[in-house]
PDB file of C-alpha atoms in Angstrom:
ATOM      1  CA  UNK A   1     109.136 -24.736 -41.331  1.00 39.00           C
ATOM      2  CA  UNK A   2     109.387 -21.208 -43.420  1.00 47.00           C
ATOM      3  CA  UNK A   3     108.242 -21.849 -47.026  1.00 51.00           C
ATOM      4  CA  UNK A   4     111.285 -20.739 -49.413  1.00 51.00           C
ATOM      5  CA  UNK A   5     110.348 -17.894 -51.098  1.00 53.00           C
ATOM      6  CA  UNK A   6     110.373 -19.596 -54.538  1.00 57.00           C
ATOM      7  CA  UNK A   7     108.266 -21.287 -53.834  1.00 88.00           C
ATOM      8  CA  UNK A   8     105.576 -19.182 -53.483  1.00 93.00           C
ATOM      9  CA  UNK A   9     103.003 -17.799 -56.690  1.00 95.00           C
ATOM     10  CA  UNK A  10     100.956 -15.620 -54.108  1.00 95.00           C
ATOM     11  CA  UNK A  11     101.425 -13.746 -51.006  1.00 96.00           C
ATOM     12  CA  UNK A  12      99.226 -11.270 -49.064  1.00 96.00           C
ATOM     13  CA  UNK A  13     100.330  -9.502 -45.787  1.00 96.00           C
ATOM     14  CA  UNK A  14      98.059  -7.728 -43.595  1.00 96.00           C
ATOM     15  CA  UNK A  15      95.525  -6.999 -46.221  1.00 96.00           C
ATOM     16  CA  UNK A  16      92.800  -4.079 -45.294  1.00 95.00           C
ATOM     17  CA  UNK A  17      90.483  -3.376 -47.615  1.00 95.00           C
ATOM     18  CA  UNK A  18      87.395  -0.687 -47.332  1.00 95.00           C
ATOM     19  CA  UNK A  19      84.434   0.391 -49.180  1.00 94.00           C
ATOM     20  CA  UNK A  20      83.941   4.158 -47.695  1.00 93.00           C
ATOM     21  CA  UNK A  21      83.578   3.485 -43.689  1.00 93.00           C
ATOM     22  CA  UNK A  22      83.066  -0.279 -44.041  1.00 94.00           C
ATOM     23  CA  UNK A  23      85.574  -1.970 -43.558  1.00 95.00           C
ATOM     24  CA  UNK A  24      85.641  -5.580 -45.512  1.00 97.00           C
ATOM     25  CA  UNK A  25      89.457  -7.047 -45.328  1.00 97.00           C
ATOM     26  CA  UNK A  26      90.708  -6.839 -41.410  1.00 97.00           C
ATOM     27  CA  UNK A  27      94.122  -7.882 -42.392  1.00 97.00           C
ATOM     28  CA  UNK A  28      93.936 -11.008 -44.045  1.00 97.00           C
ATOM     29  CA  UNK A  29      97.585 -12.554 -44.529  1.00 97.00           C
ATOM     30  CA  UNK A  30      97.806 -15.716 -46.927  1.00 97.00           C
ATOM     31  CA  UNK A  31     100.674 -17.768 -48.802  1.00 97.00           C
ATOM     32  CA  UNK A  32      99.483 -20.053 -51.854  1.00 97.00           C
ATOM     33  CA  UNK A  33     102.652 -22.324 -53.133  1.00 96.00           C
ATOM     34  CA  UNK A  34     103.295 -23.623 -56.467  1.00 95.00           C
ATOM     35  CA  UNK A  35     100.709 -26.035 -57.288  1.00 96.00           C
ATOM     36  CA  UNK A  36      98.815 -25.305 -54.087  1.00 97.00           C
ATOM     37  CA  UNK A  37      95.063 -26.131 -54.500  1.00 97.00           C
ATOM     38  CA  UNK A  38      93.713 -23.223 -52.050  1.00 98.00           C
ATOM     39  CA  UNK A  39      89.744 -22.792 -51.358  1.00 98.00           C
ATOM     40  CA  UNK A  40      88.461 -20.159 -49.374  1.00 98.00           C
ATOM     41  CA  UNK A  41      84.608 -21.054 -48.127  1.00 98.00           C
ATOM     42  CA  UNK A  42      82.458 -18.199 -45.701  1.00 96.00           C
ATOM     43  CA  UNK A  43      79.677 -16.858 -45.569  1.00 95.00           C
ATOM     44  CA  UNK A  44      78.272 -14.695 -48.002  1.00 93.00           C
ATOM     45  CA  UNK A  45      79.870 -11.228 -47.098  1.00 93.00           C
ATOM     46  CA  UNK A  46      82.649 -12.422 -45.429  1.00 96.00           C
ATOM     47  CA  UNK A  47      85.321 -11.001 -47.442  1.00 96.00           C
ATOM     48  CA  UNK A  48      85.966 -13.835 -49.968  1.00 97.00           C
ATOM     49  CA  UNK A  49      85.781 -12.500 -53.388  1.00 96.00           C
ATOM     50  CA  UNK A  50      87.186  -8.877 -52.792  1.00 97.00           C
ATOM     51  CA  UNK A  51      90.238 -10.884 -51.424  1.00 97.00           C
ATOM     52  CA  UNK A  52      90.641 -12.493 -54.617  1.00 96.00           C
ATOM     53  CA  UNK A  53      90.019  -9.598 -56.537  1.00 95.00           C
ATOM     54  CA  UNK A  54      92.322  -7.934 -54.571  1.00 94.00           C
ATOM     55  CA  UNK A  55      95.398 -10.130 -55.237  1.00 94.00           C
ATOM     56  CA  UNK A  56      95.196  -8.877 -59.120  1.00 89.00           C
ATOM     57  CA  UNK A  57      94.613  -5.694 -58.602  1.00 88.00           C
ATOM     58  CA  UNK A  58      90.643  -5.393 -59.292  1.00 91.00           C
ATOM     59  CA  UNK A  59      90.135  -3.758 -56.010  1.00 91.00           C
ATOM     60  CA  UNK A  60      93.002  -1.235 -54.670  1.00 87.00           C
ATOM     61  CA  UNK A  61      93.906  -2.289 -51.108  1.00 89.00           C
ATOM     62  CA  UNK A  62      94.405   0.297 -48.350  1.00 87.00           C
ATOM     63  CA  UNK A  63      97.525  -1.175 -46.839  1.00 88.00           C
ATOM     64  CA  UNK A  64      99.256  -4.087 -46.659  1.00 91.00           C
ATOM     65  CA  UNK A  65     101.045  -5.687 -49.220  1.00 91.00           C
ATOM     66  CA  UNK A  66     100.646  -8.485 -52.071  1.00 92.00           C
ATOM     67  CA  UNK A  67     103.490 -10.195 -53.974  1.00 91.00           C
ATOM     68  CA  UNK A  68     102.469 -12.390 -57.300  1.00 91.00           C
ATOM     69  CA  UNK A  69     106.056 -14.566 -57.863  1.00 88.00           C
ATOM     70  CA  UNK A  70     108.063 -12.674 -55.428  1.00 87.00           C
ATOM     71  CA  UNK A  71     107.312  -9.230 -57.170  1.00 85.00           C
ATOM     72  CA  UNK A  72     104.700  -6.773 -55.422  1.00 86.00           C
ATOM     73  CA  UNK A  73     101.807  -6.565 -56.975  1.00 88.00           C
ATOM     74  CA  UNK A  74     100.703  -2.994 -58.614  1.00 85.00           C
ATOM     75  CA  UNK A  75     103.809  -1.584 -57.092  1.00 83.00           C
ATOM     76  CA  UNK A  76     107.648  -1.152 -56.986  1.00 79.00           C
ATOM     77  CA  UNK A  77     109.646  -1.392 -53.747  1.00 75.00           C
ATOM     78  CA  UNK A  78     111.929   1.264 -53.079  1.00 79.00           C
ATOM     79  CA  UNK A  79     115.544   0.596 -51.625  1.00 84.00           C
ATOM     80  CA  UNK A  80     113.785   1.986 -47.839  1.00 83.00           C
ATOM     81  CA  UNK A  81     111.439  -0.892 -48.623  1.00 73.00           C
ATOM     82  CA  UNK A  82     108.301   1.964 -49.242  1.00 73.00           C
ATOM     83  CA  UNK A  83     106.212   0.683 -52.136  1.00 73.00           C
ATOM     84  CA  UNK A  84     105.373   3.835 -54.808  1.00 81.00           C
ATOM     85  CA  UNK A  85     102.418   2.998 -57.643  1.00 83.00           C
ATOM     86  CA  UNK A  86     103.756   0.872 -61.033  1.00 87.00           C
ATOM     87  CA  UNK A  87     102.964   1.969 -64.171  1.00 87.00           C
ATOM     88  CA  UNK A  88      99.781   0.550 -65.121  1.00 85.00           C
ATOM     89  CA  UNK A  89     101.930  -1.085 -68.197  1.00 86.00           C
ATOM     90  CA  UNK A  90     103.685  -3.100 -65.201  1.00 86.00           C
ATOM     91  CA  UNK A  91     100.271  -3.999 -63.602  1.00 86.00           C
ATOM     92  CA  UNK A  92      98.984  -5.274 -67.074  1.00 85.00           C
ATOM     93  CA  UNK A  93     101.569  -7.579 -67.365  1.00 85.00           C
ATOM     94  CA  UNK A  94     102.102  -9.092 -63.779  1.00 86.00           C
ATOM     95  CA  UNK A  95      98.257  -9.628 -64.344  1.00 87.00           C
ATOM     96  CA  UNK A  96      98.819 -11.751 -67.060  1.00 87.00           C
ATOM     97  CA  UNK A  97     100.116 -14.193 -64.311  1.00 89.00           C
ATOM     98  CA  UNK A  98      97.346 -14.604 -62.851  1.00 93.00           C
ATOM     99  CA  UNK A  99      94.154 -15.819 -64.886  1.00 94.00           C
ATOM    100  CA  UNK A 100      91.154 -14.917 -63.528  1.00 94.00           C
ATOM    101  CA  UNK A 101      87.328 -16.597 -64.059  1.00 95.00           C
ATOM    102  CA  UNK A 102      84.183 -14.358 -62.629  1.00 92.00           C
ATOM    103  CA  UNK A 103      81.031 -15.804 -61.906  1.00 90.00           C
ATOM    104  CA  UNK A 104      79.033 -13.756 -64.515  1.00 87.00           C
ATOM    105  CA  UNK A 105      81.809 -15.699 -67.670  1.00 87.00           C
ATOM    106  CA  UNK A 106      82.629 -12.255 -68.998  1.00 89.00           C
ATOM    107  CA  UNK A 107      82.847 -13.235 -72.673  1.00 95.00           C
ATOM    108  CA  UNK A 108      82.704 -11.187 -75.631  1.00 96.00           C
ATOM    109  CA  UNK A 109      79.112 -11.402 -77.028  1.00 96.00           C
ATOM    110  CA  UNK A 110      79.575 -10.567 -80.260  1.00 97.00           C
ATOM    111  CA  UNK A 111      82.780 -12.997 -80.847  1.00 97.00           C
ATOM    112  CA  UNK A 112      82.702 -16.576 -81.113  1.00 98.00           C
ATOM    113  CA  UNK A 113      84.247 -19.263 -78.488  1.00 98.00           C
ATOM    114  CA  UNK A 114      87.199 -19.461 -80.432  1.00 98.00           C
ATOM    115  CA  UNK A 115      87.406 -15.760 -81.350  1.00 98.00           C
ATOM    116  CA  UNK A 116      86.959 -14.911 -77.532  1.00 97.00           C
ATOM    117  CA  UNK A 117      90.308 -17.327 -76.908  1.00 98.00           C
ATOM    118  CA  UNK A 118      92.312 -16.001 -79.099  1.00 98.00           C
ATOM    119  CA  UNK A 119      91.633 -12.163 -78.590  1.00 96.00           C
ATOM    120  CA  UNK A 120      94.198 -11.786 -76.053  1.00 94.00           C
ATOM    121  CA  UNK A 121      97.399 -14.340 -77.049  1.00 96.00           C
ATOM    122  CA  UNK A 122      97.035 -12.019 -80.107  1.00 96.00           C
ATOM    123  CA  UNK A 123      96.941  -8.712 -79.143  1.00 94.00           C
ATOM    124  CA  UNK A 124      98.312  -8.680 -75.505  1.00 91.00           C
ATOM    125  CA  UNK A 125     101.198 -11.479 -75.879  1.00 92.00           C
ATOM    126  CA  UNK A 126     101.721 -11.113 -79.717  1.00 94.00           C
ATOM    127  CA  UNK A 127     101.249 -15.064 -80.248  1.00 96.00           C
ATOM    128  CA  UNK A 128     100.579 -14.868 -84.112  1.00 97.00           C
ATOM    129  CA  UNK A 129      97.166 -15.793 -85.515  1.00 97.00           C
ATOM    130  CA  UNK A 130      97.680 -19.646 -86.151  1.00 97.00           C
ATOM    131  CA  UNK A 131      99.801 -20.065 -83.013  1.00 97.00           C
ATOM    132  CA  UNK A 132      97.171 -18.725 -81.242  1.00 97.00           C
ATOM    133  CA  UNK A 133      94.241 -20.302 -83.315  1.00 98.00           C
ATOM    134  CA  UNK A 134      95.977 -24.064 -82.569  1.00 98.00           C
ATOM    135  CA  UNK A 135      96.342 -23.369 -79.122  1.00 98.00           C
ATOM    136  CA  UNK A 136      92.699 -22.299 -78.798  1.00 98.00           C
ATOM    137  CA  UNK A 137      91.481 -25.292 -80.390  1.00 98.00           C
ATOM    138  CA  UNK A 138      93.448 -27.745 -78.149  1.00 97.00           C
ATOM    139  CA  UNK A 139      92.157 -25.658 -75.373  1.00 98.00           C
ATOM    140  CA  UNK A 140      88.454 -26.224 -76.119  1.00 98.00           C
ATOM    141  CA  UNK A 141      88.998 -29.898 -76.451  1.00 97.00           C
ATOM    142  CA  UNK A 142      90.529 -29.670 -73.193  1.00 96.00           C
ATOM    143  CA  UNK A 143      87.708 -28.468 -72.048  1.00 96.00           C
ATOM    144  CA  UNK A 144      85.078 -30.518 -73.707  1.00 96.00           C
ATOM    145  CA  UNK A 145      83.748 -27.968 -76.449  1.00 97.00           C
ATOM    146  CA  UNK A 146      86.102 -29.012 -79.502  1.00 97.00           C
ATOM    147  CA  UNK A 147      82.427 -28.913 -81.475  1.00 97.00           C
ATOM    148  CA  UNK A 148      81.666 -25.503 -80.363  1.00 98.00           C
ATOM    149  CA  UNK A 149      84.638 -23.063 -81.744  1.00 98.00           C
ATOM    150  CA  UNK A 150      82.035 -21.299 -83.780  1.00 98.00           C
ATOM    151  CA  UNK A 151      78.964 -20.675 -81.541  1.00 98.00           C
ATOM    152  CA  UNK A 152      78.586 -17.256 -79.943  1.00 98.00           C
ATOM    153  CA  UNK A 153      78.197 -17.121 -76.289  1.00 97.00           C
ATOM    154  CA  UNK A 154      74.642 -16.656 -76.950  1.00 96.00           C
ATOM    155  CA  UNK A 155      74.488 -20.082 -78.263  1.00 97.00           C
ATOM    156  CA  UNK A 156      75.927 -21.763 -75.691  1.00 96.00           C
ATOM    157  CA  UNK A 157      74.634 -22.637 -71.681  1.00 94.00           C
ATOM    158  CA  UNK A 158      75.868 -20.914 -68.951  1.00 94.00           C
ATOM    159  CA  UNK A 159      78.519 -24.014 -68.130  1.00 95.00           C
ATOM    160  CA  UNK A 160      80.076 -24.008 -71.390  1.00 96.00           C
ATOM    161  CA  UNK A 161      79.797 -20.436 -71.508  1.00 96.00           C
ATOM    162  CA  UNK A 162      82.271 -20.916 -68.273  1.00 96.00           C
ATOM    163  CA  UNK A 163      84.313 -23.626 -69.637  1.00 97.00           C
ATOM    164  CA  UNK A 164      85.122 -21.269 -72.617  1.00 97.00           C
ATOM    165  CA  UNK A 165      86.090 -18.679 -70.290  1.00 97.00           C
ATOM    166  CA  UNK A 166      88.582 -21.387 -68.248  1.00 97.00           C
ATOM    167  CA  UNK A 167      89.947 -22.019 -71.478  1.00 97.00           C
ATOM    168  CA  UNK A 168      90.326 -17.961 -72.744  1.00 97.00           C
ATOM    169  CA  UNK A 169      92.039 -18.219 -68.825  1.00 96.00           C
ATOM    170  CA  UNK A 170      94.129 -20.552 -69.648  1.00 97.00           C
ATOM    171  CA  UNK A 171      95.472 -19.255 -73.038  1.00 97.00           C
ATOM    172  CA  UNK A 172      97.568 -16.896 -71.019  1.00 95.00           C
ATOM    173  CA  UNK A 173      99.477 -19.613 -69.604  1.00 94.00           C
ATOM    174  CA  UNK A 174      99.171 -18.221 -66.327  1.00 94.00           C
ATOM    175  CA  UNK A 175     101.201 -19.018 -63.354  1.00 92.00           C
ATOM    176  CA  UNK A 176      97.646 -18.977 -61.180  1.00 95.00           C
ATOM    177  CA  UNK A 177      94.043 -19.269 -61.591  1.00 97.00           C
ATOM    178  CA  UNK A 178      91.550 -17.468 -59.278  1.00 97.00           C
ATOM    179  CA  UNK A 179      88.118 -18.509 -59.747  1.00 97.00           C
ATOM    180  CA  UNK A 180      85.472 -16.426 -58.239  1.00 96.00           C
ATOM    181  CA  UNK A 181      82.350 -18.678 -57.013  1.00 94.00           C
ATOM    182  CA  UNK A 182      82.499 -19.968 -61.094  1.00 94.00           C
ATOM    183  CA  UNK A 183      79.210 -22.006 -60.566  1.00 94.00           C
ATOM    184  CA  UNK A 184      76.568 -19.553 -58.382  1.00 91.00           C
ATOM    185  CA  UNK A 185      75.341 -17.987 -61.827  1.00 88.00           C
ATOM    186  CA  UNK A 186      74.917 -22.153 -63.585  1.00 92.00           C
ATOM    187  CA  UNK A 187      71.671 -24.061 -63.674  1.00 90.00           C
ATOM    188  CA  UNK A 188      72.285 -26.776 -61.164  1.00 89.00           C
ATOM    189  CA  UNK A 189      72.751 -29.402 -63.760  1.00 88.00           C
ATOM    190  CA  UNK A 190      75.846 -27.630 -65.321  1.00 91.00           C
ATOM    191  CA  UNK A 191      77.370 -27.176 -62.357  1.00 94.00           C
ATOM    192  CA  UNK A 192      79.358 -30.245 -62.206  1.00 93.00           C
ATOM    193  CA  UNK A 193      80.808 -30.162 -65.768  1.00 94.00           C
ATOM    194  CA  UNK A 194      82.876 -26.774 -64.997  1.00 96.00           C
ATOM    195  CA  UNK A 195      83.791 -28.611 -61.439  1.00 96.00           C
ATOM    196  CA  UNK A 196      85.402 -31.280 -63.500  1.00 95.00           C
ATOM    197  CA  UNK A 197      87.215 -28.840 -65.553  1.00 96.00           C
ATOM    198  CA  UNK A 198      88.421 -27.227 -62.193  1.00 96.00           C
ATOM    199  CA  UNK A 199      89.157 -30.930 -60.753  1.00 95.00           C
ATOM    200  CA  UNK A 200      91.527 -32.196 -63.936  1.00 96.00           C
ATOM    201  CA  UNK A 201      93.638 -28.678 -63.928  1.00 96.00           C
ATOM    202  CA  UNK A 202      93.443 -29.234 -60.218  1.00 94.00           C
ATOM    203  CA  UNK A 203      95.654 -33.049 -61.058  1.00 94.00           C
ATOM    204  CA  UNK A 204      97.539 -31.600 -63.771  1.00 94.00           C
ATOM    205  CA  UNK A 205      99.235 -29.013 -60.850  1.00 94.00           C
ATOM    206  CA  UNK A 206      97.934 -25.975 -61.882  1.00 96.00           C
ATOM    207  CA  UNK A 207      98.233 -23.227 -58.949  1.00 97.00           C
ATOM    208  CA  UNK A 208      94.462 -22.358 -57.701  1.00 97.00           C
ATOM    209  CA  UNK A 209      92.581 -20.243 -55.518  1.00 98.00           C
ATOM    210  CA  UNK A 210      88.808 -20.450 -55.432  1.00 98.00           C
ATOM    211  CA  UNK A 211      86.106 -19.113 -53.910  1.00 97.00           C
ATOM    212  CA  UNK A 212      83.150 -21.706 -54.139  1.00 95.00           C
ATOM    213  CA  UNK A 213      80.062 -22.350 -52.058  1.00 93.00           C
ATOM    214  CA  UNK A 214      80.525 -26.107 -53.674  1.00 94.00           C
ATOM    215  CA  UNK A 215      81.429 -27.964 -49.946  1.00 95.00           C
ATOM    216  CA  UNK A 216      82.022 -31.480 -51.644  1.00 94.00           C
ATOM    217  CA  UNK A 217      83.983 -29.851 -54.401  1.00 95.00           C
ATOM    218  CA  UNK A 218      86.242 -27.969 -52.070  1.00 95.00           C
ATOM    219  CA  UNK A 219      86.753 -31.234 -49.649  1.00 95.00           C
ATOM    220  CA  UNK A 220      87.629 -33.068 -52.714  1.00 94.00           C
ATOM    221  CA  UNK A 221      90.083 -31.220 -54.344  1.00 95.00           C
ATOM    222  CA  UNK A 222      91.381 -28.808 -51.672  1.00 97.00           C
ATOM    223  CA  UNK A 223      95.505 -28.928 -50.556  1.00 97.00           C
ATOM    224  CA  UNK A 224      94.007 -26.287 -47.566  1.00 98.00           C
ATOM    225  CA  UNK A 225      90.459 -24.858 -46.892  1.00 98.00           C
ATOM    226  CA  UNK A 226      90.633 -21.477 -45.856  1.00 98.00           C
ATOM    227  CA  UNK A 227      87.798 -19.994 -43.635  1.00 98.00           C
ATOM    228  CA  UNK A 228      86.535 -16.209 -43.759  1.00 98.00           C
ATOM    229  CA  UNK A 229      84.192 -14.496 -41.266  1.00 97.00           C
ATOM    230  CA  UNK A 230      83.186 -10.847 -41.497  1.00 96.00           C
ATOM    231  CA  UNK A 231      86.616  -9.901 -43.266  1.00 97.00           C
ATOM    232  CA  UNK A 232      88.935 -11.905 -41.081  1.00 97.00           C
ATOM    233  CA  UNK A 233      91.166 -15.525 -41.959  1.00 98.00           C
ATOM    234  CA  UNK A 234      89.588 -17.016 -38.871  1.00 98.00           C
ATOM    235  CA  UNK A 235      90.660 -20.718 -39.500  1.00 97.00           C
ATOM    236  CA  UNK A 236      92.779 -22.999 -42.196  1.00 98.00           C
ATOM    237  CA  UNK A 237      93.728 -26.284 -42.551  1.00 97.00           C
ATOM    238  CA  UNK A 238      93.830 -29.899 -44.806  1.00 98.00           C
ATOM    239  CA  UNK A 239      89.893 -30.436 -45.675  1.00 97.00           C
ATOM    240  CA  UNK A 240      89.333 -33.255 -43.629  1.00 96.00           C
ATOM    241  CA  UNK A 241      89.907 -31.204 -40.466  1.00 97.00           C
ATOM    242  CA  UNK A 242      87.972 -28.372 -41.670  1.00 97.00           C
ATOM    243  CA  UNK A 243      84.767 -30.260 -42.345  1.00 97.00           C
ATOM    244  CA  UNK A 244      85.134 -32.728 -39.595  1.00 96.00           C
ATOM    245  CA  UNK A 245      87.207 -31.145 -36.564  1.00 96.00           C
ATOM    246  CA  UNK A 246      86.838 -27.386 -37.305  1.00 96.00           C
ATOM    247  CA  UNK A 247      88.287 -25.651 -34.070  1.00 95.00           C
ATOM    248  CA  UNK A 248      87.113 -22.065 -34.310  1.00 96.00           C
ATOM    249  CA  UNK A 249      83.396 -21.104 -32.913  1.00 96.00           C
ATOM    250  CA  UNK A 250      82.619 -19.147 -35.969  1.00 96.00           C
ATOM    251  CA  UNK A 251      83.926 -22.061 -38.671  1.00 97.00           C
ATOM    252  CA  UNK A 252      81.417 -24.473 -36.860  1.00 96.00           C
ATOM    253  CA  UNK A 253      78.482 -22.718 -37.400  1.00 95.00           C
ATOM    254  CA  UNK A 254      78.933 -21.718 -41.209  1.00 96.00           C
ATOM    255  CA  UNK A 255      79.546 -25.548 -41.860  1.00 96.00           C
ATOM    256  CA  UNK A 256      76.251 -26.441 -39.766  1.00 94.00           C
ATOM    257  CA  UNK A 257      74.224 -24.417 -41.538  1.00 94.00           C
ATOM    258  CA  UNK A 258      75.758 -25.283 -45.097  1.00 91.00           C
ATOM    259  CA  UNK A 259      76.633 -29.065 -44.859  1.00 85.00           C
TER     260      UNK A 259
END
């Protein structure tokens, strides 16, 4: 059956993406629905974080088309149904939609935990100062780090560094969160405090789409595993048939070398 168009937070149709004559997206089409849990696992190369990077607008795509809450992303559609550029106002502000957390954290160095939440409530949404300064405190006790508001990045490992930058996500009140592989850059034993970060906003029904080399992670709180091979969506489904009954060639071999 068709998902109804409300739906659905993201959707990407026939998305082709190049770096000069290499080609990295081969038309990768994808729906994500409100409070979908989506995980996209591949090998390295195969596509996974331009894609996401892509649905924001952090890489251009050469055709197709993406659509963040029913609007297209980056662009306006003309009554012909051609797309033209948006202002980049526009694209600022659909972007606030979408939170987004990098592998490399991304915070301010020289501004505290709670500084770096508050920077852009404040001067992108116009929260005032002690709206934005209680929100950013119930944030980091969300996130575990209610002791921490005034340590600098510096000061802090690299999985609280990451939980502060889920919570700076989150301040946005996005409608989606796209985390790019958030624990490749973590010492292995902070890995699994930003995975339970991920898990509880995961329960709670926030709308996610992550790109993770974590296997047990993505079986365990995965709606729909999503494969990628050289560029291409070559296989999806609920995690248990993923990991135990993949069907595609290609999905079978990443998971035997990986699992």
């Amino acid at each position: 059956m068709a998902q109804r168009r409300e739906e659905l937070v993201i959707e990407a149709l026939d998305i082709h993406k190049s770096f000069g004559d290499l080609e990295i997206l081969k038309g990768i089409s994808l729906q994500v629905r409100r409070g979908e849990v989506v995980v996209l696992i591949g090998a390295s190369g195969s596509g996974k974080t331009t894609f996401i990077r892509c649905i924001n607008l952090l890489e251009e795509i050469q055709s197709g088309r993406i659509r963040v809450n029913g609007n297209p992303m980056g662009y306006r559609e003309l009554a012909d149904g051609s797309l033209v550029r948006d202002s980049e106002r526009n694209i600022a502000r659909q972007r606030r939609d979408i939170g987004m957390v990098f592998q490399r954290f991304n915070l301010f160095p020289h501004m505290t935990a709670l500084e770096n939440i508050i920077e852009a409530p404040i001067h992108v949404l116009g929260v005032s100062r002690d709206a934005a300064l209680a929100q950013a405190h119930g944030l980091l006790s969300r996130v575990g780090l209610a002791d921490k508001a005034a340590h600098y990045p510096s000061m802090l490992s690299g999985g609280q560094q990451q939980r502060v930058a889920i919570a700076r996500a989150l301040a946005m009140k996005p409608q989606a969160m796209l985390f790019d592989e958030p624990t490749s850059a973590l010492d292995p034993e902070t890995v699994g405090e930003v995975l339970q970060v991920m898990k509880e906003l995961a329960e709670e029904g926030m709308t996610m789409v992550i790109v993770t080399h974590e296997m047990g992670f993505a079986r365990e709180v995965a709606d729909r595993v999503v494969v990628l091979d050289q560029g291409e969506l070559i296989e999806q489904g609920p995690p248990e048939q993923i990991f135990t009954r993949p069907s595609h060639p290609r999905t079978q071999a990443f998971l035997s070398r990986v699992l």
